[in-house]
CSV table of C-alpha atoms in Angstrom, one decimal:
chain,number,residue,atom,x,y,z
E,1,UNK,CA,0.0,0.0,0.0
E,2,UNK,CA,1.2,3.4,-1.1
E,3,UNK,CA,0.3,6.9,-1.6
E,4,UNK,CA,1.8,9.9,-3.2
E,5,UNK,CA,1.7,13.6,-3.0
E,6,UNK,CA,3.2,15.8,-5.6
E,7,UNK,CA,4.1,19.6,-5.1
E,8,UNK,CA,5.4,21.5,-8.2
E,9,UNK,CA,7.5,24.8,-8.3
E,10,UNK,CA,8.6,24.7,-4.7
E,11,UNK,CA,10.8,27.6,-3.8
E,12,UNK,CA,13.0,27.8,-0.6
E,13,UNK,CA,10.0,29.0,1.6
E,14,UNK,CA,7.5,26.6,0.5
E,15,UNK,CA,10.3,23.8,1.0
E,16,UNK,CA,10.8,25.4,4.8
E,17,UNK,CA,7.2,25.3,5.3
E,18,UNK,CA,7.0,21.6,4.0
E,19,UNK,CA,9.4,20.6,6.4
E,20,UNK,CA,7.8,22.1,9.2
E,21,UNK,CA,4.7,20.0,8.5
E,22,UNK,CA,6.6,16.7,8.1
E,23,UNK,CA,8.3,17.5,11.6
E,24,UNK,CA,5.1,17.7,13.0
E,25,UNK,CA,4.4,14.0,11.9
E,26,UNK,CA,7.6,12.7,13.0
E,27,UNK,CA,8.0,9.9,15.7
E,28,UNK,CA,10.4,7.1,16.7
E,29,UNK,CA,10.7,4.3,14.1
E,30,UNK,CA,10.1,6.4,11.1
E,31,UNK,CA,12.4,6.5,8.2
E,32,UNK,CA,12.4,9.3,5.7
E,33,UNK,CA,14.3,8.5,2.4
E,34,UNK,CA,15.6,11.6,0.4
E,35,UNK,CA,16.3,11.1,-3.2
E,36,UNK,CA,17.2,13.2,-6.2
E,37,UNK,CA,20.3,14.0,-8.1
E,38,UNK,CA,23.4,16.3,-6.9
E,39,UNK,CA,22.3,19.6,-6.0
E,40,UNK,CA,18.7,19.0,-6.2
E,41,UNK,CA,18.2,20.2,-2.4
E,42,UNK,CA,18.2,17.0,-0.4
E,43,UNK,CA,20.6,18.5,2.5
E,44,UNK,CA,18.6,21.8,2.4
E,45,UNK,CA,15.3,19.8,3.2
E,46,UNK,CA,17.3,17.9,5.7
E,47,UNK,CA,18.8,21.0,7.4
E,48,UNK,CA,15.2,22.1,7.5
E,49,UNK,CA,13.6,19.3,9.3
E,50,UNK,CA,16.5,19.0,11.9
E,51,UNK,CA,15.8,22.7,12.3
E,52,UNK,CA,12.3,22.2,12.9
E,53,UNK,CA,12.8,19.5,15.4
E,54,UNK,CA,15.4,21.5,17.5
E,55,UNK,CA,15.8,25.1,16.6
E,56,UNK,CA,19.2,25.3,18.4
E,57,UNK,CA,21.0,23.0,16.2
E,58,UNK,CA,23.5,23.5,13.6
E,59,UNK,CA,23.6,21.2,11.2
E,60,UNK,CA,27.0,20.8,9.2
E,61,UNK,CA,27.2,19.0,5.8
E,62,UNK,CA,26.4,15.3,6.2
E,63,UNK,CA,29.2,14.3,3.9
E,64,UNK,CA,31.7,14.8,6.3
E,65,UNK,CA,30.2,11.7,8.1
E,66,UNK,CA,27.9,8.5,7.0
E,67,UNK,CA,25.7,9.3,9.9
E,68,UNK,CA,25.2,12.5,12.4
E,69,UNK,CA,23.0,12.4,15.3
E,70,UNK,CA,20.7,15.3,16.8
E,71,UNK,CA,19.3,15.0,20.0
E,72,UNK,CA,16.1,17.0,19.9
E,73,UNK,CA,13.4,17.5,22.7
E,74,UNK,CA,11.0,15.0,21.0
E,75,UNK,CA,13.5,12.3,19.5
E,76,UNK,CA,17.1,11.3,18.3
E,77,UNK,CA,17.2,12.1,14.5
E,78,UNK,CA,20.0,10.2,12.8
E,79,UNK,CA,20.9,12.0,9.5
E,80,UNK,CA,22.7,9.7,7.0
E,81,UNK,CA,24.4,10.4,3.8
E,82,UNK,CA,25.0,7.4,1.8
E,83,UNK,CA,26.8,8.7,-1.1
E,84,UNK,CA,30.1,7.5,-0.3
E,85,UNK,CA,28.7,4.3,1.3
E,86,UNK,CA,30.9,1.1,1.0
E,87,UNK,CA,29.3,-2.3,1.1
E,88,UNK,CA,30.8,-3.5,4.3
E,89,UNK,CA,29.9,0.1,6.2
E,90,UNK,CA,26.1,-0.3,6.4
E,91,UNK,CA,26.1,-3.2,9.0
E,92,UNK,CA,28.6,-1.3,11.2
E,93,UNK,CA,26.4,1.8,11.2
E,94,UNK,CA,23.9,0.2,13.7
E,95,UNK,CA,20.7,1.2,11.8
E,96,UNK,CA,18.4,-0.9,13.6
E,97,UNK,CA,19.4,0.7,17.1
E,98,UNK,CA,19.2,4.2,15.7
E,99,UNK,CA,15.7,3.3,14.5
E,100,UNK,CA,14.6,1.9,18.0
E,101,UNK,CA,15.8,5.2,19.6
E,102,UNK,CA,14.6,7.5,17.0
E,103,UNK,CA,13.9,8.2,13.5
E,104,UNK,CA,16.2,8.1,10.3
E,105,UNK,CA,16.6,11.0,7.5
E,106,UNK,CA,18.3,9.2,4.8
E,107,UNK,CA,19.9,10.8,1.6
E,108,UNK,CA,21.0,8.6,-1.3
E,109,UNK,CA,18.7,5.5,0.1
E,110,UNK,CA,19.2,3.7,-3.1
E,111,UNK,CA,22.6,2.7,-1.9
E,112,UNK,CA,21.0,0.9,1.1
E,113,UNK,CA,17.9,-0.5,-0.8
E,114,UNK,CA,18.5,-3.9,1.0
E,115,UNK,CA,18.1,-2.5,4.4
E,116,UNK,CA,15.0,0.2,3.8
E,117,UNK,CA,11.8,-1.1,5.5
E,118,UNK,CA,8.7,-1.5,3.9
E,119,UNK,CA,7.0,1.3,6.3
E,120,UNK,CA,8.5,4.6,5.3
E,121,UNK,CA,8.2,8.1,3.6
E,122,UNK,CA,10.1,8.6,0.1
E,123,UNK,CA,11.0,12.1,-0.7
E,124,UNK,CA,12.1,12.8,-4.0
E,125,UNK,CA,13.3,16.3,-5.5
E,126,UNK,CA,13.3,17.0,-9.1
E,127,UNK,CA,15.2,19.8,-10.7
E,128,UNK,CA,13.1,22.1,-12.8
E,129,UNK,CA,13.8,24.8,-15.6
E,130,UNK,CA,13.9,27.3,-12.6
E,131,UNK,CA,17.1,27.1,-10.5
E,132,UNK,CA,15.3,28.5,-7.8
E,133,UNK,CA,12.3,25.9,-7.5
E,134,UNK,CA,11.9,22.1,-7.2
E,135,UNK,CA,9.1,19.6,-7.9
E,136,UNK,CA,8.8,17.2,-4.7
E,137,UNK,CA,7.3,13.9,-4.6
E,138,UNK,CA,6.3,12.5,-1.4
E,139,UNK,CA,5.3,8.8,-1.4
E,140,UNK,CA,4.1,7.2,1.8
E,141,UNK,CA,4.5,3.3,1.9
E,142,UNK,CA,3.0,1.0,4.6
E,143,UNK,CA,1.9,2.9,7.5
E,144,UNK,CA,3.1,6.1,5.9
E,145,UNK,CA,0.4,6.1,3.3
E,146,UNK,CA,-2.3,6.8,5.6
E,147,UNK,CA,-0.1,9.3,7.4
E,148,UNK,CA,0.7,11.2,4.3
E,149,UNK,CA,-2.8,11.5,3.6
E,150,UNK,CA,-3.2,13.4,7.1
E,151,UNK,CA,-0.4,15.1,6.4
E,152,UNK,CA,-1.6,16.2,2.9
E,153,UNK,CA,-5.0,17.3,4.4
E,154,UNK,CA,-3.2,19.1,7.2
E,155,UNK,CA,-1.3,21.4,4.8
E,156,UNK,CA,-4.2,21.6,2.5
E,157,UNK,CA,-6.5,23.1,5.4
E,158,UNK,CA,-3.6,25.5,6.4
E,159,UNK,CA,-3.5,26.8,3.2
E,160,UNK,CA,-7.0,27.9,3.2
E,161,UNK,CA,-6.4,30.0,6.6
E,162,UNK,CA,-4.5,33.0,7.5
E,163,UNK,CA,-1.8,31.1,8.6
E,164,UNK,CA,-0.8,29.4,5.4
E,165,UNK,CA,2.7,30.7,5.5
E,166,UNK,CA,3.3,30.0,9.1
E,167,UNK,CA,6.1,28.0,10.7
E,168,UNK,CA,4.4,25.1,12.7
E,169,UNK,CA,6.2,24.2,15.8
E,170,UNK,CA,5.2,21.0,17.7
E,171,UNK,CA,3.8,21.0,21.1
E,172,UNK,CA,3.3,18.5,23.6
E,173,UNK,CA,-0.2,17.1,23.5
E,174,UNK,CA,-1.9,14.7,26.3
E,175,UNK,CA,-2.6,11.1,26.4
E,176,UNK,CA,-5.2,11.3,23.4
E,177,UNK,CA,-4.8,10.9,19.6
E,178,UNK,CA,-5.0,14.8,19.3
E,179,UNK,CA,-1.9,16.8,18.4
E,180,UNK,CA,-1.1,20.6,18.6
E,181,UNK,CA,1.3,22.9,17.0
E,182,UNK,CA,1.9,26.5,17.5
E,183,UNK,CA,1.5,28.5,14.1
E,184,UNK,CA,4.0,31.5,14.2
E,185,UNK,CA,3.8,34.3,11.7
E,186,UNK,CA,5.7,37.5,12.4
E,187,UNK,CA,2.8,39.5,13.7
E,188,UNK,CA,0.6,36.8,14.9
E,189,UNK,CA,0.4,33.3,16.3
E,190,UNK,CA,-2.4,30.5,17.0
E,191,UNK,CA,-2.8,26.8,18.0
E,192,UNK,CA,-3.5,24.2,15.4
E,193,UNK,CA,-5.2,21.3,16.9
E,194,UNK,CA,-5.1,18.2,14.8
E,195,UNK,CA,-7.9,15.8,16.0
E,196,UNK,CA,-8.4,12.7,13.6
E,197,UNK,CA,-11.9,11.0,13.8
E,198,UNK,CA,-11.8,8.5,16.5
E,199,UNK,CA,-12.9,5.0,15.5
E,200,UNK,CA,-16.0,3.8,17.6
E,201,UNK,CA,-13.9,0.7,18.9
E,202,UNK,CA,-15.6,-2.5,19.5
E,203,UNK,CA,-19.2,-2.7,21.2
E,204,UNK,CA,-18.8,-3.3,25.0
E,205,UNK,CA,-22.5,-2.7,26.1
E,206,UNK,CA,-25.8,-2.4,24.2
E,207,UNK,CA,-23.9,-2.8,21.1
E,208,UNK,CA,-22.3,0.5,21.9
E,209,UNK,CA,-18.3,1.1,22.3
E,210,UNK,CA,-17.2,2.9,25.2
E,211,UNK,CA,-16.9,6.3,23.5
E,212,UNK,CA,-20.6,6.3,23.0
E,213,UNK,CA,-21.4,5.0,26.2
E,214,UNK,CA,-19.6,7.7,28.1
E,215,UNK,CA,-20.3,10.6,25.7
E,216,UNK,CA,-16.7,11.2,24.3
E,217,UNK,CA,-16.1,13.4,21.5
E,218,UNK,CA,-15.4,11.5,18.5
E,219,UNK,CA,-14.4,14.6,16.2
E,220,UNK,CA,-13.9,18.4,16.7
E,221,UNK,CA,-17.5,19.6,16.4
E,222,UNK,CA,-18.0,19.5,20.4
E,223,UNK,CA,-14.9,21.5,20.8
E,224,UNK,CA,-15.9,24.0,18.0
E,225,UNK,CA,-19.5,24.5,19.7
E,226,UNK,CA,-18.6,24.3,23.3
E,227,UNK,CA,-15.7,26.8,22.8
E,228,UNK,CA,-18.0,29.5,21.2
E,229,UNK,CA,-20.7,28.8,23.8
E,230,UNK,CA,-18.4,29.5,26.7
E,231,UNK,CA,-16.9,32.7,25.0
E,232,UNK,CA,-20.6,34.2,24.3
E,233,UNK,CA,-21.1,33.5,28.1
E,234,UNK,CA,-17.9,35.6,29.0
E,235,UNK,CA,-15.4,32.8,29.7
E,236,UNK,CA,-11.9,32.5,28.5
E,237,UNK,CA,-12.1,29.8,26.1
E,238,UNK,CA,-10.0,30.4,23.1
E,239,UNK,CA,-11.7,31.9,19.8
E,240,UNK,CA,-11.9,30.0,17.1
E,241,UNK,CA,-10.1,31.1,13.8
E,242,UNK,CA,-10.8,28.5,11.5
E,243,UNK,CA,-12.1,24.7,11.4
E,244,UNK,CA,-12.9,21.7,9.3
E,245,UNK,CA,-15.2,19.6,11.2
E,246,UNK,CA,-14.9,16.7,8.6
E,247,UNK,CA,-11.1,16.2,8.5
E,248,UNK,CA,-10.6,17.4,12.1
E,249,UNK,CA,-8.8,20.6,12.2
E,250,UNK,CA,-9.0,23.8,14.3
E,251,UNK,CA,-7.0,26.8,14.3
E,252,UNK,CA,-7.6,28.4,17.7
E,253,UNK,CA,-6.7,31.2,19.6
E,254,UNK,CA,-3.0,30.9,21.3
E,255,UNK,CA,-3.7,31.8,25.1
E,256,UNK,CA,0.3,31.2,25.7
E,257,UNK,CA,2.1,28.8,28.1
E,258,UNK,CA,1.2,29.5,31.6
E,259,UNK,CA,-0.8,26.2,32.6
E,260,UNK,CA,-1.5,26.1,36.1
E,261,UNK,CA,0.9,23.2,36.6
E,262,UNK,CA,3.9,25.2,35.2
E,263,UNK,CA,2.6,28.2,36.9
E,264,UNK,CA,3.3,26.5,40.2
E,265,UNK,CA,6.9,25.1,39.2
E,266,UNK,CA,7.8,28.9,38.6
E,267,UNK,CA,6.7,29.8,42.1
E,268,UNK,CA,3.0,30.8,41.5
E,269,UNK,CA,0.7,30.9,44.7
E,270,UNK,CA,-1.6,28.0,44.5
E,271,UNK,CA,-4.3,29.1,46.7
E,272,UNK,CA,-4.5,32.2,44.4
E,273,UNK,CA,-4.6,30.0,41.2
E,274,UNK,CA,-7.2,27.7,42.6
E,275,UNK,CA,-9.4,30.5,44.0
E,276,UNK,CA,-9.7,31.9,40.4
E,277,UNK,CA,-10.6,28.5,38.9
E,278,UNK,CA,-13.3,28.2,41.6
E,279,UNK,CA,-14.6,31.7,40.7
E,280,UNK,CA,-14.8,30.4,37.2
E,281,UNK,CA,-17.0,27.6,38.3
E,282,UNK,CA,-19.0,29.7,40.3
E,283,UNK,CA,-19.8,32.0,37.0
E,284,UNK,CA,-20.7,29.0,35.1
E,285,UNK,CA,-23.2,27.7,37.7
E,286,UNK,CA,-25.1,31.1,37.1
E,287,UNK,CA,-24.8,30.6,33.3
E,288,UNK,CA,-25.9,27.4,32.4
E,289,UNK,CA,-25.7,25.6,29.0
E,290,UNK,CA,-28.6,25.6,26.6
E,291,UNK,CA,-29.9,22.0,25.1
E,292,UNK,CA,-28.2,22.8,21.9
E,293,UNK,CA,-25.3,25.0,21.1
E,294,UNK,CA,-25.1,27.1,18.0
E,295,UNK,CA,-22.4,26.0,15.4
E,296,UNK,CA,-21.6,28.7,12.4
E,297,UNK,CA,-22.8,27.0,9.2
E,298,UNK,CA,-23.7,23.6,10.6
E,299,UNK,CA,-26.4,22.2,12.5
E,300,UNK,CA,-26.6,22.9,16.3
E,301,UNK,CA,-24.8,20.8,18.6
E,302,UNK,CA,-26.8,19.2,21.3
E,303,UNK,CA,-25.0,18.8,24.6
E,304,UNK,CA,-25.3,15.2,25.9
E,305,UNK,CA,-26.3,14.4,29.5
E,306,UNK,CA,-24.0,13.1,32.0
E,307,UNK,CA,-26.4,10.1,32.7
E,308,UNK,CA,-25.8,7.3,35.5
E,309,UNK,CA,-25.1,4.7,33.1
E,310,UNK,CA,-22.3,6.8,31.8
E,311,UNK,CA,-20.8,7.4,35.3
E,312,UNK,CA,-21.2,3.8,36.1
E,313,UNK,CA,-19.3,2.5,33.1
E,314,UNK,CA,-16.5,5.1,34.0
E,315,UNK,CA,-16.3,4.0,37.8
E,316,UNK,CA,-15.9,0.4,36.4
E,317,UNK,CA,-12.7,0.8,34.8
E,318,UNK,CA,-11.4,0.5,38.3
E,319,UNK,CA,-12.4,-3.1,38.4
E,320,UNK,CA,-11.7,-3.8,34.9
E,321,UNK,CA,-8.2,-2.7,35.0
E,322,UNK,CA,-6.9,-2.3,38.5
E,323,UNK,CA,-8.6,-5.3,40.2
E,324,UNK,CA,-7.2,-8.0,38.0
E,325,UNK,CA,-3.7,-6.4,38.6
E,326,UNK,CA,-4.2,-6.3,42.5
E,327,UNK,CA,-5.3,-10.0,42.6
E,328,UNK,CA,-3.9,-11.7,39.7
E,329,UNK,CA,-7.0,-12.8,37.9
E,330,UNK,CA,-10.2,-11.5,36.3
E,331,UNK,CA,-12.6,-9.9,38.2
E,332,UNK,CA,-15.6,-12.6,39.1
E,333,UNK,CA,-18.8,-11.7,37.4
E,334,UNK,CA,-20.6,-11.9,40.8
E,335,UNK,CA,-18.1,-9.4,42.2
E,336,UNK,CA,-18.6,-7.3,39.5
E,337,UNK,CA,-22.6,-7.0,39.7
E,338,UNK,CA,-21.9,-6.4,43.5
E,339,UNK,CA,-19.8,-3.2,42.5
E,340,UNK,CA,-22.4,-2.0,39.8
E,341,UNK,CA,-25.4,-2.6,42.3
E,342,UNK,CA,-23.6,-0.6,45.2
E,343,UNK,CA,-22.9,2.0,42.8
E,344,UNK,CA,-26.0,2.4,40.6
E,345,UNK,CA,-28.4,4.3,43.3
E,346,UNK,CA,-25.5,6.6,44.2
E,347,UNK,CA,-24.9,7.5,40.7
E,348,UNK,CA,-28.7,7.7,39.5
E,349,UNK,CA,-29.3,10.2,42.5
E,350,UNK,CA,-26.2,12.4,41.4
E,351,UNK,CA,-27.1,12.5,37.8
E,352,UNK,CA,-30.2,14.2,38.6
E,353,UNK,CA,-28.9,16.7,41.3
E,354,UNK,CA,-27.7,20.2,40.5
E,355,UNK,CA,-27.5,20.3,36.9
E,356,UNK,CA,-25.1,22.8,34.8
E,357,UNK,CA,-22.1,22.6,32.7
E,358,UNK,CA,-19.7,19.5,33.3
E,359,UNK,CA,-16.3,20.4,31.1
E,360,UNK,CA,-15.0,17.3,32.5
E,361,UNK,CA,-11.2,17.7,32.7
E,362,UNK,CA,-11.2,20.8,34.8
E,363,UNK,CA,-7.8,20.7,36.2
E,364,UNK,CA,-4.3,22.0,36.3
E,365,UNK,CA,-3.1,20.5,32.5
E,366,UNK,CA,-5.9,22.4,31.2
E,367,UNK,CA,-6.1,25.5,33.0
E,368,UNK,CA,-4.3,28.6,31.8
E,369,UNK,CA,-3.3,31.6,34.0
E,370,UNK,CA,-4.1,35.0,32.2
E,371,UNK,CA,-3.4,37.4,35.1
E,372,UNK,CA,-3.7,40.4,32.5
E,373,UNK,CA,-7.5,39.9,32.0
E,374,UNK,CA,-10.2,40.7,34.2
E,375,UNK,CA,-12.6,38.5,36.4
E,376,UNK,CA,-13.4,35.1,35.2
E,377,UNK,CA,-11.4,35.8,31.8
E,378,UNK,CA,-8.2,35.1,34.1
E,379,UNK,CA,-8.2,31.7,33.6
E,380,UNK,CA,-8.3,30.2,30.3
E,381,UNK,CA,-9.9,26.9,29.6
E,382,UNK,CA,-8.3,24.6,27.3
E,383,UNK,CA,-10.0,21.1,27.4
E,384,UNK,CA,-13.6,21.0,27.1
E,385,UNK,CA,-14.4,18.7,23.7
E,386,UNK,CA,-16.2,16.0,26.1
E,387,UNK,CA,-18.5,18.6,27.9
E,388,UNK,CA,-21.7,17.5,29.4
E,389,UNK,CA,-24.8,18.8,30.8
E,390,UNK,CA,-24.6,17.2,34.5
E,391,UNK,CA,-23.8,17.8,38.2
E,392,UNK,CA,-22.2,21.1,38.8
E,393,UNK,CA,-19.8,19.4,41.6
E,394,UNK,CA,-18.0,17.0,39.2
E,395,UNK,CA,-15.7,20.0,37.8
E,396,UNK,CA,-15.3,21.2,41.4
E,397,UNK,CA,-14.0,17.7,42.5
E,398,UNK,CA,-11.8,17.8,39.0
E,399,UNK,CA,-10.1,20.9,40.3
E,400,UNK,CA,-9.8,20.3,44.1
E,401,UNK,CA,-8.9,16.5,43.8
E,402,UNK,CA,-6.2,17.2,41.0
E,403,UNK,CA,-5.0,14.0,39.5
E,404,UNK,CA,-1.6,15.5,38.3
E,405,UNK,CA,-0.6,17.4,41.3
E,406,UNK,CA,-1.3,17.5,45.1
E,407,UNK,CA,-3.8,19.9,46.2
E,408,UNK,CA,-3.6,20.3,50.1
E,409,UNK,CA,-6.7,19.0,51.9
E,410,UNK,CA,-6.9,22.4,53.8
E,411,UNK,CA,-7.0,24.2,50.4
E,412,UNK,CA,-9.5,21.7,49.1
E,413,UNK,CA,-11.6,22.3,52.4
E,414,UNK,CA,-11.4,25.9,52.3
E,415,UNK,CA,-12.5,26.2,48.7
E,416,UNK,CA,-15.2,23.7,48.9
E,417,UNK,CA,-16.6,25.9,52.1
E,418,UNK,CA,-16.2,29.0,49.8
E,419,UNK,CA,-17.9,27.5,47.1
E,420,UNK,CA,-20.8,26.5,49.1
E,421,UNK,CA,-21.0,29.6,50.8
E,422,UNK,CA,-21.2,31.5,47.7
E,423,UNK,CA,-23.9,29.1,46.0
E,424,UNK,CA,-26.0,29.7,48.9
E,425,UNK,CA,-25.7,33.5,48.4
E,426,UNK,CA,-26.7,33.2,44.8
E,427,UNK,CA,-30.3,33.1,45.9
E,428,UNK,CA,-31.2,29.8,44.4
E,429,UNK,CA,-32.4,26.4,46.1
E,430,UNK,CA,-29.0,25.1,46.9
E,431,UNK,CA,-28.4,22.6,50.0
E,432,UNK,CA,-24.8,22.7,51.3
E,433,UNK,CA,-25.1,19.3,52.9
E,434,UNK,CA,-26.4,17.7,49.7
E,435,UNK,CA,-24.0,19.3,47.4
E,436,UNK,CA,-21.1,18.0,49.8
E,437,UNK,CA,-22.7,14.5,49.4
E,438,UNK,CA,-22.8,15.0,45.8
E,439,UNK,CA,-19.0,16.2,45.9
E,440,UNK,CA,-17.9,13.0,47.5
E,441,UNK,CA,-20.0,10.6,45.4
E,442,UNK,CA,-18.4,12.3,42.2
E,443,UNK,CA,-15.2,12.3,43.7
E,444,UNK,CA,-15.4,8.4,44.4
E,445,UNK,CA,-16.7,8.0,41.0
E,446,UNK,CA,-14.1,10.2,39.0
E,447,UNK,CA,-10.9,8.8,41.3
E,448,UNK,CA,-12.2,5.4,40.8
E,449,UNK,CA,-12.3,6.1,36.8
E,450,UNK,CA,-8.8,7.6,36.8
E,451,UNK,CA,-7.2,4.8,38.8
E,452,UNK,CA,-8.4,2.5,36.3
E,453,UNK,CA,-7.3,4.6,33.2
E,454,UNK,CA,-3.8,5.1,35.0
E,455,UNK,CA,-3.8,0.9,35.2
E,456,UNK,CA,-4.7,0.7,31.6
E,457,UNK,CA,-2.3,3.1,30.3
E,458,UNK,CA,0.3,1.5,32.1
E,459,UNK,CA,-0.5,-2.0,31.5
E,460,UNK,CA,-1.8,-2.0,28.1
E,461,UNK,CA,-0.1,1.1,26.4
E,462,UNK,CA,3.3,1.1,28.2
E,463,UNK,CA,2.9,4.5,29.6
E,464,UNK,CA,4.2,3.8,33.2
E,465,UNK,CA,4.5,7.5,34.1
E,466,UNK,CA,1.1,7.7,35.2
E,467,UNK,CA,1.9,5.2,37.7
E,468,UNK,CA,3.4,8.0,39.9
E,469,UNK,CA,0.2,10.0,40.1
E,470,UNK,CA,-1.6,6.6,41.4
E,471,UNK,CA,-1.0,6.9,45.3
E,472,UNK,CA,-2.4,10.6,45.2
E,473,UNK,CA,-5.5,9.5,43.6
E,474,UNK,CA,-5.9,6.7,46.0
E,475,UNK,CA,-5.7,9.3,48.9
E,476,UNK,CA,-8.2,11.5,47.3
E,477,UNK,CA,-10.5,8.5,47.0
E,478,UNK,CA,-10.0,7.4,50.6
E,479,UNK,CA,-11.0,10.9,51.5
E,480,UNK,CA,-14.3,10.8,49.4
E,481,UNK,CA,-15.4,7.2,51.0
E,482,UNK,CA,-15.0,8.5,54.3
E,483,UNK,CA,-18.3,10.6,53.7
E,484,UNK,CA,-21.0,8.8,55.8
E,485,UNK,CA,-23.4,8.6,52.9
E,486,UNK,CA,-20.9,5.9,51.2
E,487,UNK,CA,-20.4,3.6,53.7
E,488,UNK,CA,-21.5,0.6,51.7
E,489,UNK,CA,-18.8,1.6,49.0
E,490,UNK,CA,-16.3,2.4,51.5
E,491,UNK,CA,-16.6,-1.5,52.8
E,492,UNK,CA,-16.5,-2.8,49.6
E,493,UNK,CA,-13.3,-0.8,48.4
E,494,UNK,CA,-11.4,-1.8,51.6
E,495,UNK,CA,-12.2,-5.4,51.1
E,496,UNK,CA,-11.1,-5.4,47.4
E,497,UNK,CA,-8.5,-2.7,47.1
E,498,UNK,CA,-5.2,-2.1,48.8
E,499,UNK,CA,-4.5,1.0,51.2
E,500,UNK,CA,-2.9,4.2,49.1
E,501,UNK,CA,0.3,3.6,50.3
E,502,UNK,CA,0.3,0.2,48.5
E,503,UNK,CA,-0.4,1.7,45.0
E,504,UNK,CA,0.5,1.2,42.5
E,505,UNK,CA,0.9,-2.7,42.8
E,506,UNK,CA,4.4,-4.0,41.7
E,507,UNK,CA,2.9,-5.7,38.4
E,508,UNK,CA,2.2,-2.7,37.0
């Protein structure tokens, strides 16, 4: 399987932009094979690719060595020039080892044709009658075929925006399939979201996949609709500058780099940041969503409800992924039935309580500190494509029991008290006691889900960095289960799961 993409009349500026788009796609294990006659511009393209991966690196002429390695922030890039390659030198280069640690960029690849993997991107540069331009043919083989389609779609999308000539700089994303880049022009910048439509996956219940059962976004439509709805209500969601719902590309306002976690590392005041974020939640409580959200040029988007079944499926991740690791076997069906029977009445009650916005991932990685803005606009909102209509306590739990960093219990209690006091003062029918029960219930639900997800990421996906957060999340869970209304759940968890100090299990 292979796909091709041809670009004619490419000058140096377009070549550099192409390199920046290709650099966004590179990952460990990639092979890029650059072909063309002497002087066609292979080394120029290679240098541009290295520069876009690590702008601080000076790239010497590769003809001085068969292989030159560059340690970039994302991966190790090995730049090979095989023009002078001898038959007995190929094996000595350790190409397989280099590929295991990073990506390979190969000039004169035909001299190593017997080694080249079937899964690669070929880039052929052809001279033209104009010495200042080249024709370029990109051919994706194997897995690169579909990746090249995506790369071509991305470039085509940008060509129809105000950022057609922008440099694209990779930004570290999250655990999802989405990726991000900063688009930079001399007088402006923006963020590119690259979010390919997610496959539904196999059905797991009632003929539906997990994403459908828990109402996860499968394309960028919810992000665009919710962003506009939040901005209309006066919140600092990024402005949407351009979007393609079908292909899953969005150009959005660049809110900067001052995410809450980084602010704390720079010495920021956690109490000030978290207090500002609670103020946003109080304002959201007073500005509820409508059932449908307008979407320019498209049918309105219907905001899903956070129903009890979705909550239960999420909570069940702890018995699907963590329980088997703790006990060394799959959970018996009767024990799982007991788990669901205990949870169901709590969640059915929670799903009907205190409705409003549920942005769903309202915690430090997704909140931006914008101190130059006034009021609730001093907190930027980044991640809300999975937003729902549901119990307002959910986002407060997400914030005050942050899975990625420690929120001191004293700060949690103070902000929970302040939130309840403010809601009481808003003149609505609000019970602090009922809300605290709801808060504990949703905290136990959310932290059960997160422990299951972190176990899954470590065991199935090999992302063991998430294990470091499990003891913290387990402590939050203990805190929630201590609520008197959750005694039945507390007994189940005490029996079936270890204390917080024992997480994560060694087998993870």
